[in-house]
Amino acid sequence: MNSVLVDVPTVIDTKRLELRMPQPGDGHAVNAAIKASLSELQPWLGFARSNPSVEDTETNTREAHAKFITRESLRYLIFLKDTNEFVGSTGFHNIDWDVPKFEVGYWIDTRMSGKGYMTEAVGKLTEFALNELKGKRVEIRCESTNDKSRAVPERLDYELEGILRNEDLSVDGERLTDTCVYGKISG
């Protein structure tokens, strides 16, 4: 089956959150969150290294919208249901529809951190991938020294399947890093 034909909801709700496909015009809210969170995001995420402009973020958001439609990747922006405040971003990248398997990525606005929002969002996406998309594997990869990122799969009972040593370069390109690979498989 052509992956473009896979029915994927553009909105997924949790108890407190709405996860929705990026839309044109979302770049401003996303960019404000990046700017508020630069010090926490810069060590881990390339897009935060250069302090992107609103135009850069809007371009990226529109590209994510297009990739969602083609099912190349499925990014969801996270908003609080009650106030519609932007919380962060999560979604599936490195999708292999033949298996099917999904890798989950995520980041949060520092101002929203510590309230369980990302665990709630990633938990819902994991459940969605395994149950609705009939995924055989969901994976989370993060740098071994990124304790906050590692806490999410650990809270959700992902299995630490291994640590790939000297597997990647740090975002600043100055040192080798180890990558933790967490996985969940269908029962």
GROMACS .gro file of C-alpha atoms in nm:
model
  187
    1MET     CA    1   0.000   0.000   0.000
    2ASN     CA    2   0.118   0.350  -0.079
    3SER     CA    3   0.183   0.532   0.251
    4VAL     CA    4   0.002   0.841   0.121
    5LEU     CA    5  -0.317   0.634   0.146
    6VAL     CA    6  -0.270   0.564   0.518
    7ASP     CA    7  -0.541   0.747   0.712
    8VAL     CA    8  -0.377   0.953   0.984
    9PRO     CA    9  -0.574   1.200   1.196
   10THR     CA   10  -0.461   1.560   1.179
   11VAL     CA   11  -0.563   1.606   1.545
   12ILE     CA   12  -0.508   1.370   1.839
   13ASP     CA   13  -0.643   1.458   2.183
   14THR     CA   14  -0.519   1.360   2.527
   15LYS     CA   15  -0.667   1.456   2.860
   16ARG     CA   16  -0.498   1.799   2.866
   17LEU     CA   17  -0.350   1.838   2.520
   18GLU     CA   18  -0.432   1.870   2.154
   19LEU     CA   19  -0.173   1.737   1.913
   20ARG     CA   20  -0.227   1.868   1.563
   21MET     CA   21  -0.062   1.873   1.224
   22PRO     CA   22   0.139   2.193   1.165
   23GLN     CA   23  -0.049   2.460   0.973
   24PRO     CA   24   0.068   2.764   0.780
   25GLY     CA   25   0.092   3.047   1.031
   26ASP     CA   26   0.212   2.828   1.322
   27GLY     CA   27   0.572   2.944   1.278
   28HIS     CA   28   0.531   3.247   1.503
   29ALA     CA   29   0.420   3.047   1.810
   30VAL     CA   30   0.682   2.777   1.748
   31ASN     CA   31   0.956   3.037   1.703
   32ALA     CA   32   0.861   3.216   2.027
   33ALA     CA   33   0.892   2.883   2.211
   34ILE     CA   34   1.231   2.812   2.052
   35LYS     CA   35   1.359   3.156   2.153
   36ALA     CA   36   1.232   3.110   2.510
   37SER     CA   37   1.401   2.770   2.526
   38LEU     CA   38   1.730   2.829   2.342
   39SER     CA   39   1.958   2.753   2.634
   40GLU     CA   40   1.794   2.413   2.688
   41LEU     CA   41   1.752   2.323   2.320
   42GLN     CA   42   2.088   2.435   2.177
   43PRO     CA   43   2.301   2.148   2.314
   44TRP     CA   44   2.072   1.886   2.160
   45LEU     CA   45   1.889   2.018   1.853
   46GLY     CA   46   2.044   2.159   1.537
   47PHE     CA   47   1.753   2.387   1.453
   48ALA     CA   48   1.810   2.579   1.777
   49ARG     CA   49   2.184   2.635   1.724
   50SER     CA   50   2.138   2.935   1.497
   51ASN     CA   51   1.852   3.112   1.678
   52PRO     CA   52   1.613   3.082   1.381
   53SER     CA   53   1.408   3.373   1.252
   54VAL     CA   54   1.029   3.360   1.246
   55GLU     CA   55   1.055   3.317   0.867
   56ASP     CA   56   1.293   3.019   0.909
   57THR     CA   57   1.055   2.856   1.156
   58GLU     CA   58   0.752   2.924   0.939
   59THR     CA   59   0.933   2.764   0.644
   60ASN     CA   60   1.016   2.460   0.854
   61THR     CA   61   0.658   2.437   0.981
   62ARG     CA   62   0.516   2.450   0.628
   63GLU     CA   63   0.762   2.183   0.516
   64ALA     CA   64   0.645   1.966   0.808
   65HIS     CA   65   0.286   2.023   0.691
   66ALA     CA   66   0.377   1.898   0.342
   67LYS     CA   67   0.564   1.594   0.478
   68PHE     CA   68   0.264   1.510   0.695
   69ILE     CA   69   0.040   1.500   0.388
   70THR     CA   70   0.285   1.274   0.200
   71ARG     CA   71   0.335   1.064   0.518
   72GLU     CA   72   0.713   1.111   0.496
   73SER     CA   73   0.704   1.226   0.858
   74LEU     CA   74   0.419   1.302   1.097
   75ARG     CA   75   0.496   1.603   1.313
   76TYR     CA   76   0.237   1.717   1.565
   77LEU     CA   77   0.239   2.051   1.742
   78ILE     CA   78   0.121   2.031   2.102
   79PHE     CA   79  -0.125   2.281   2.247
   80LEU     CA   80  -0.302   2.305   2.582
   81LYS     CA   81  -0.670   2.222   2.530
   82ASP     CA   82  -0.795   2.484   2.775
   83THR     CA   83  -0.592   2.785   2.658
   84ASN     CA   84  -0.456   2.687   2.315
   85GLU     CA   85  -0.104   2.777   2.437
   86PHE     CA   86   0.179   2.616   2.241
   87VAL     CA   87   0.361   2.352   2.447
   88GLY     CA   88   0.608   2.186   2.212
   89SER     CA   89   0.644   1.947   1.924
   90THR     CA   90   0.648   1.572   1.882
   91GLY     CA   91   0.590   1.327   1.605
   92PHE     CA   92   0.721   1.043   1.396
   93HIS     CA   93   1.025   1.062   1.173
   94ASN     CA   94   1.239   0.793   1.010
   95ILE     CA   95   0.915   0.608   0.936
   96ASP     CA   96   0.939   0.270   0.769
   97TRP     CA   97   0.587   0.194   0.649
   98ASP     CA   98   0.689  -0.155   0.526
   99VAL     CA   99   0.757  -0.286   0.879
  100PRO     CA  100   0.584  -0.054   1.002
  101LYS     CA  101   0.807   0.122   1.255
  102PHE     CA  102   0.828   0.476   1.385
  103GLU     CA  103   1.086   0.690   1.561
  104VAL     CA  104   0.947   0.951   1.800
  105GLY     CA  105   1.109   1.289   1.840
  106TYR     CA  106   1.011   1.571   2.074
  107TRP     CA  107   1.101   1.901   2.232
  108ILE     CA  108   0.920   2.127   2.477
  109ASP     CA  109   0.899   2.498   2.547
  110THR     CA  110   1.104   2.542   2.865
  111ARG     CA  111   0.818   2.742   3.017
  112MET     CA  112   0.596   2.430   2.991
  113SER     CA  113   0.854   2.186   3.124
  114GLY     CA  114   0.804   1.981   3.439
  115LYS     CA  115   0.427   1.938   3.410
  116GLY     CA  116   0.417   1.597   3.241
  117TYR     CA  117   0.296   1.733   2.909
  118MET     CA  118   0.563   1.566   2.696
  119THR     CA  119   0.521   1.231   2.867
  120GLU     CA  120   0.146   1.259   2.806
  121ALA     CA  121   0.194   1.349   2.438
  122VAL     CA  122   0.459   1.086   2.363
  123GLY     CA  123   0.258   0.823   2.552
  124LYS     CA  124  -0.044   0.895   2.336
  125LEU     CA  125   0.163   0.884   2.016
  126THR     CA  126   0.319   0.555   2.120
  127GLU     CA  127  -0.024   0.406   2.184
  128PHE     CA  128  -0.148   0.548   1.852
  129ALA     CA  129   0.148   0.402   1.657
  130LEU     CA  130   0.114   0.055   1.808
  131ASN     CA  131  -0.265   0.030   1.808
  132GLU     CA  132  -0.402   0.247   1.527
  133LEU     CA  133  -0.112   0.242   1.280
  134LYS     CA  134  -0.042  -0.125   1.360
  135GLY     CA  135   0.323  -0.045   1.424
  136LYS     CA  136   0.554  -0.330   1.511
  137ARG     CA  137   0.815  -0.102   1.668
  138VAL     CA  138   0.832   0.247   1.818
  139GLU     CA  139   1.173   0.386   1.894
  140ILE     CA  140   1.316   0.687   2.076
  141ARG     CA  141   1.679   0.787   2.029
  142CYS     CA  142   1.853   1.050   2.236
  143GLU     CA  143   2.198   1.149   2.348
  144SER     CA  144   2.307   0.957   2.657
  145THR     CA  145   2.380   1.274   2.854
  146ASN     CA  146   2.038   1.432   2.782
  147ASP     CA  147   1.874   1.329   3.109
  148LYS     CA  148   1.549   1.519   3.049
  149SER     CA  149   1.498   1.357   2.711
  150ARG     CA  150   1.585   1.012   2.847
  151ALA     CA  151   1.329   1.053   3.126
  152VAL     CA  152   1.039   1.045   2.878
  153PRO     CA  153   1.086   0.690   2.743
  154GLU     CA  154   1.187   0.569   3.088
  155ARG     CA  155   0.860   0.700   3.239
  156LEU     CA  156   0.668   0.530   2.957
  157ASP     CA  157   0.833   0.190   3.016
  158TYR     CA  158   1.028   0.183   2.692
  159GLU     CA  159   1.312  -0.068   2.706
  160LEU     CA  160   1.666   0.068   2.683
  161GLU     CA  161   1.786  -0.166   2.408
  162GLY     CA  162   2.137  -0.032   2.392
  163ILE     CA  163   2.374   0.261   2.393
  164LEU     CA  164   2.557   0.320   2.067
  165ARG     CA  165   2.900   0.449   2.166
  166ASN     CA  166   3.070   0.724   1.963
  167GLU     CA  167   2.772   0.704   1.731
  168ASP     CA  168   2.724   1.070   1.642
  169LEU     CA  169   2.875   1.415   1.669
  170SER     CA  170   2.743   1.663   1.921
  171VAL     CA  171   2.525   1.937   1.773
  172ASP     CA  172   2.819   2.179   1.787
  173GLY     CA  173   3.036   1.922   1.605
  174GLU     CA  174   3.305   1.931   1.873
  175ARG     CA  175   3.284   1.582   2.028
  176LEU     CA  176   3.158   1.231   1.974
  177THR     CA  177   2.841   1.135   2.157
  178ASP     CA  178   2.668   0.815   2.265
  179THR     CA  179   2.311   0.752   2.156
  180CYS     CA  180   2.056   0.569   2.372
  181VAL     CA  181   1.809   0.354   2.178
  182TYR     CA  182   1.479   0.291   2.352
  183GLY     CA  183   1.213   0.069   2.199
  184LYS     CA  184   0.861  -0.063   2.238
  185ILE     CA  185   0.727  -0.341   2.023
  186SER     CA  186   0.376  -0.460   1.959
  187GLY     CA  187   0.255  -0.734   2.192
   0.00000   0.00000   0.00000
